[in-house]
C-alpha atoms as a printed R data frame, in Angstrom:
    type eleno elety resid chain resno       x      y       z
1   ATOM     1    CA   UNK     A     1  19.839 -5.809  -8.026
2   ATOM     2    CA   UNK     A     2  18.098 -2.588  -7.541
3   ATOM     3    CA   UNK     A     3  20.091  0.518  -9.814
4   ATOM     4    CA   UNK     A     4  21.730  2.986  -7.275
5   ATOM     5    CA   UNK     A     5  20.438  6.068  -6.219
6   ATOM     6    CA   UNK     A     6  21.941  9.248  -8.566
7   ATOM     7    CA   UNK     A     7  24.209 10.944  -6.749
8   ATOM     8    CA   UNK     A     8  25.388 13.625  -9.227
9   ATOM     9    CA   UNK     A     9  24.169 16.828  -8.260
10  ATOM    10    CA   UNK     A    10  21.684 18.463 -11.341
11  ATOM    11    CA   UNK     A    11  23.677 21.282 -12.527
12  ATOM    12    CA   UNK     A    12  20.805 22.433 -14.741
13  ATOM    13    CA   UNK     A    13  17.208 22.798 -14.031
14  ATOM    14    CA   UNK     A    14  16.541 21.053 -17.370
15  ATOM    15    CA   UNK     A    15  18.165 18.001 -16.589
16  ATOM    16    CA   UNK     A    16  15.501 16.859 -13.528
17  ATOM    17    CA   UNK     A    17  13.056 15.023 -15.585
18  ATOM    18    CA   UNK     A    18  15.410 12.832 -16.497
19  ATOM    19    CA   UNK     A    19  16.813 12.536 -13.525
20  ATOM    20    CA   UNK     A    20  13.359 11.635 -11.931
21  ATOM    21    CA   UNK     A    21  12.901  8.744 -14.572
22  ATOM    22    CA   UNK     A    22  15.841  7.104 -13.614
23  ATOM    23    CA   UNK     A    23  15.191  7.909  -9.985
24  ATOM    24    CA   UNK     A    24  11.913  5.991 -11.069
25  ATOM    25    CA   UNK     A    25  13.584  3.289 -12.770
26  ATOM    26    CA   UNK     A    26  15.591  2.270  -9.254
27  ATOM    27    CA   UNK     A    27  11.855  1.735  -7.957
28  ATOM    28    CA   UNK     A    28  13.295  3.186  -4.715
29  ATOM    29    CA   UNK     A    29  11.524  5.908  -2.717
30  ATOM    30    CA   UNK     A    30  14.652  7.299  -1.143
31  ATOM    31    CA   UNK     A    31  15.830  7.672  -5.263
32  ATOM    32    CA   UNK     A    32  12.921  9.974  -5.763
33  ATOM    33    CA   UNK     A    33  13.038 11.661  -3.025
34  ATOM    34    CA   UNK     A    34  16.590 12.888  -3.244
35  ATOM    35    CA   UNK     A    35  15.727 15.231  -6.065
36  ATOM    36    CA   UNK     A    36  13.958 17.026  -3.408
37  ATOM    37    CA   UNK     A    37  14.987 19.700  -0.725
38  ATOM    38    CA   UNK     A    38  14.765 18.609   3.107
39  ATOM    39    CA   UNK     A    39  11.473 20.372   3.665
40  ATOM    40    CA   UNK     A    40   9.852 20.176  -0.039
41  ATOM    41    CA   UNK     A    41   6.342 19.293  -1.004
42  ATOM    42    CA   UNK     A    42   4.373 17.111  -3.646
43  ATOM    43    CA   UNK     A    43   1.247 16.799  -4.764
44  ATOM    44    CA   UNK     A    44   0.470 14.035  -6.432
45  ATOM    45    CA   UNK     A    45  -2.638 13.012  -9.418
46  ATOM    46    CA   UNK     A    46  -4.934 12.486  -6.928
47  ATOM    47    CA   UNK     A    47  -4.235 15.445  -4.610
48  ATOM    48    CA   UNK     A    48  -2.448 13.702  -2.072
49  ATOM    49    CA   UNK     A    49   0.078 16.474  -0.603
50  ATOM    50    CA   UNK     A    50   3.192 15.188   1.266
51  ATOM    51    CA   UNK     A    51   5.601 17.287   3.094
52  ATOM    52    CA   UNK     A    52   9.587 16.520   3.955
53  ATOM    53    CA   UNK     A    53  11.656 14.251   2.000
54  ATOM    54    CA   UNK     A    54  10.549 11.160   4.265
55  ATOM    55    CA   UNK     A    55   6.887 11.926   3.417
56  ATOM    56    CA   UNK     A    56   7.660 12.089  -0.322
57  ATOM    57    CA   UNK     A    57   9.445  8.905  -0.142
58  ATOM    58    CA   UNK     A    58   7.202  6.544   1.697
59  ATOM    59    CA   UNK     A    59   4.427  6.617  -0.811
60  ATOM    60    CA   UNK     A    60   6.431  6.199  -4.164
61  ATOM    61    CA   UNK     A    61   8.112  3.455  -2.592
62  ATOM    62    CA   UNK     A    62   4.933  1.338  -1.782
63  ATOM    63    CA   UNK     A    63   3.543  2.664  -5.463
64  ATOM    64    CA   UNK     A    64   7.186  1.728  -7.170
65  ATOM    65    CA   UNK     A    65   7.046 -1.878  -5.161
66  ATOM    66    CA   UNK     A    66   3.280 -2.455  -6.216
67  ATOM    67    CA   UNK     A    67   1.410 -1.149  -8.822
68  ATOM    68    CA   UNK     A    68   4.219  0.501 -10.625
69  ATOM    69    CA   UNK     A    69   6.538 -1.949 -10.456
70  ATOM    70    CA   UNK     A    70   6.590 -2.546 -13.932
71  ATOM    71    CA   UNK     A    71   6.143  0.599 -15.255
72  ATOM    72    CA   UNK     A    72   8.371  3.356 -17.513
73  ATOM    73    CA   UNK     A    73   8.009  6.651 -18.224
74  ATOM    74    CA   UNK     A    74   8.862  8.599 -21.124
75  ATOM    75    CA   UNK     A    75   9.568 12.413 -20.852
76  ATOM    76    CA   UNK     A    76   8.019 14.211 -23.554
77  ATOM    77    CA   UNK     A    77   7.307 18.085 -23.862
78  ATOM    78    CA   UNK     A    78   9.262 19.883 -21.446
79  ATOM    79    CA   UNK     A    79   9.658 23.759 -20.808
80  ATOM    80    CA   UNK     A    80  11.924 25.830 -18.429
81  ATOM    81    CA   UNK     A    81  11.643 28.891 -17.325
82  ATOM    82    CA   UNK     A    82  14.281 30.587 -14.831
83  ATOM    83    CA   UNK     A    83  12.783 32.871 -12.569
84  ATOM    84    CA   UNK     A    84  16.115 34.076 -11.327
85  ATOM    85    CA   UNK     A    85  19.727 32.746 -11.567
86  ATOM    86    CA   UNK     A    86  19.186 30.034  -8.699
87  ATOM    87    CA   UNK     A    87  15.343 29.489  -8.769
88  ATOM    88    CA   UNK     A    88  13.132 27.973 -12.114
89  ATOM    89    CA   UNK     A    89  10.281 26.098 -12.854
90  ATOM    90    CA   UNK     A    90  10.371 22.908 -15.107
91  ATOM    91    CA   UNK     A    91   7.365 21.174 -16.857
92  ATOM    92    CA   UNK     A    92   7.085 18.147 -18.274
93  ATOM    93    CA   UNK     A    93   4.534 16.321 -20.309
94  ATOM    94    CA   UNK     A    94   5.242 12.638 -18.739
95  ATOM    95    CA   UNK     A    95   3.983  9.243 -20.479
96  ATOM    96    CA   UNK     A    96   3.452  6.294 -17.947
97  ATOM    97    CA   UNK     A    97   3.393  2.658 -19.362
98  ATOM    98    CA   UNK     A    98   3.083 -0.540 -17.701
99  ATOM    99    CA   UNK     A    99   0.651  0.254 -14.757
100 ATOM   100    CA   UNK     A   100  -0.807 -3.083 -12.577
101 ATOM   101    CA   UNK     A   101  -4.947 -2.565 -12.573
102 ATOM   102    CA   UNK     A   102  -6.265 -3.641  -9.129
103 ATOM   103    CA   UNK     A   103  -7.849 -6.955 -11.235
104 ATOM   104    CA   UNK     A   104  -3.767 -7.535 -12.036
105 ATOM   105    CA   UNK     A   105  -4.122 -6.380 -15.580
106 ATOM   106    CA   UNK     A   106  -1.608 -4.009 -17.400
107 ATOM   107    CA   UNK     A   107  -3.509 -0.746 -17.513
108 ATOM   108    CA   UNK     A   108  -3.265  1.340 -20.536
109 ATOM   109    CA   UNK     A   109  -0.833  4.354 -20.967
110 ATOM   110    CA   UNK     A   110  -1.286  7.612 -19.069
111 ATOM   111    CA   UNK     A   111   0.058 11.152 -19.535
112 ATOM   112    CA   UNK     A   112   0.602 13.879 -16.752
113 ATOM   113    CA   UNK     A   113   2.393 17.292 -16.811
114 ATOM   114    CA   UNK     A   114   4.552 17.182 -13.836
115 ATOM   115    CA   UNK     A   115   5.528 20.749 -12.907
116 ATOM   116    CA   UNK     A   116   8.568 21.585 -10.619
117 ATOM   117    CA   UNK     A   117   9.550 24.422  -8.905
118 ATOM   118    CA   UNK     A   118  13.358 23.689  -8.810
119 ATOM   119    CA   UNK     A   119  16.495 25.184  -6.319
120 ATOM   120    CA   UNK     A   120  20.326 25.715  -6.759
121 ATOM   121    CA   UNK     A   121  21.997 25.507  -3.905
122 ATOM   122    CA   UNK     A   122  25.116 23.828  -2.802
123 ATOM   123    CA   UNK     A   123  23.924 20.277  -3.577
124 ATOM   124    CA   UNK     A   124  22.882 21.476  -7.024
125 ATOM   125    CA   UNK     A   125  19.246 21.955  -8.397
126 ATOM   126    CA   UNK     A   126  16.929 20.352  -6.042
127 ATOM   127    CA   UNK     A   127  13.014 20.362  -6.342
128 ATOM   128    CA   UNK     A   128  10.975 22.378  -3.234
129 ATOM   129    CA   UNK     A   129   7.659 22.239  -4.823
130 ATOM   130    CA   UNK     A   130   6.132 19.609  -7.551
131 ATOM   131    CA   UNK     A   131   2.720 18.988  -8.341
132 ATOM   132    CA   UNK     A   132   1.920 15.885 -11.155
133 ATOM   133    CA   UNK     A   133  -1.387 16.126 -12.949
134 ATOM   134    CA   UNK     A   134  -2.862 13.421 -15.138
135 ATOM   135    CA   UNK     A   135  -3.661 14.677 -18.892
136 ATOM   136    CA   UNK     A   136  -7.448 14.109 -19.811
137 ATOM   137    CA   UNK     A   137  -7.571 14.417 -23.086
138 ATOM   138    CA   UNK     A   138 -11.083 16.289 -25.107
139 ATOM   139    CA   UNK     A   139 -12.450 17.055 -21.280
140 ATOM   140    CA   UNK     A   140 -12.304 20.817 -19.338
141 ATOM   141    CA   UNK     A   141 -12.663 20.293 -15.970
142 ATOM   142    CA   UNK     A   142 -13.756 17.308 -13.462
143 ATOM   143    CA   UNK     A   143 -17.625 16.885 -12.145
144 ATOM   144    CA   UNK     A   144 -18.366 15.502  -9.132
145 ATOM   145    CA   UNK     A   145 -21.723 13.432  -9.610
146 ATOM   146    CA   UNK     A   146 -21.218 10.194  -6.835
147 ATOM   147    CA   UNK     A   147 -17.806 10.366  -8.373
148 ATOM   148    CA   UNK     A   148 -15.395 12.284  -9.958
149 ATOM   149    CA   UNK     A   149 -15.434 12.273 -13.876
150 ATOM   150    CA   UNK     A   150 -13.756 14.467 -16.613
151 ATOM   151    CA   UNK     A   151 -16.802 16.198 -18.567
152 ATOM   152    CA   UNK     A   152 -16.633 18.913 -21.553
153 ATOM   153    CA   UNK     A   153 -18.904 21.036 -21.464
154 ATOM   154    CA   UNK     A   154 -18.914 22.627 -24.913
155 ATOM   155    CA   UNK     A   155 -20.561 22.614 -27.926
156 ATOM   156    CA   UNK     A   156 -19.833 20.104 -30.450
């Protein structure tokens, strides 16, 4: 049996990354997405951008059902910062475990920084704006050469 959706509204902006791992751990689209306003926005590792609650939904509900069905994550590093009393953006170094390879092998562990720009309104803090970015440890920037690699480009 599936875990059920959080209800309790966030009453600090601190306590969503937790609240999106065990949105996570329901493996239920709707679950993530209910951290989120009506008309936010995510961008996800790969630069996929989805609009609207239904939009940010679909997508980790096919990825939660498949490939990440048997993943965790693991909140590490996390910083706040309040840009106002009702408005604040939370980062969050992120470790995934557990990924299915397309050959059906367990992948190895990934880390991304998943940044949100976080809400309070009457439902609590909700998310408007998140963007998650893998962590590529030793490189500066990506290079496009037939396909997209992390390079560094400086002396060693």
């Amino acid at each position: 049996m599936a875990a059920p959706i959080p209800t309790d509204p966030l009453t600090r902006p601190e306590d969503f990354p937790a609240a999106f791992i065990a949105a996570w751990e329901t493996r239920r689209g709707d679950a993530i997405a209910a951290l989120f306003t009506e008309d936010a926005d995510f961008v996800n590792v790969t630069g996929l951008w989805w609009h609207g609650r239904a939009a940010i939904a679909k997508p980790h509900e096919y990825a939660l059902k498949s490939f990440f069905s048997e993943t965790t994550l693991r909140a590490g590093r996390t910083e706040t910062r309040h840009l106002g009393p009702d408005v604040a953006v939370v980062r969050c170094r992120l470790t995934l475990a557990g990924q299915t390879a397309p050959d059906g092998s367990t992948a190895g562990d990934r880390q991304t920084i998943l940044t949100a720009v976080l809400q309070r309104g009457p439902d609590g803090w909700l998310a408007v704006s998140t963007q998650n970015t893998d962590v590529v440890p030793g490189k500066e920037t990506h290079l496009n050469a037939g396909t997209l690699t992390a390079v560094d480009y400086r002396q060693r």
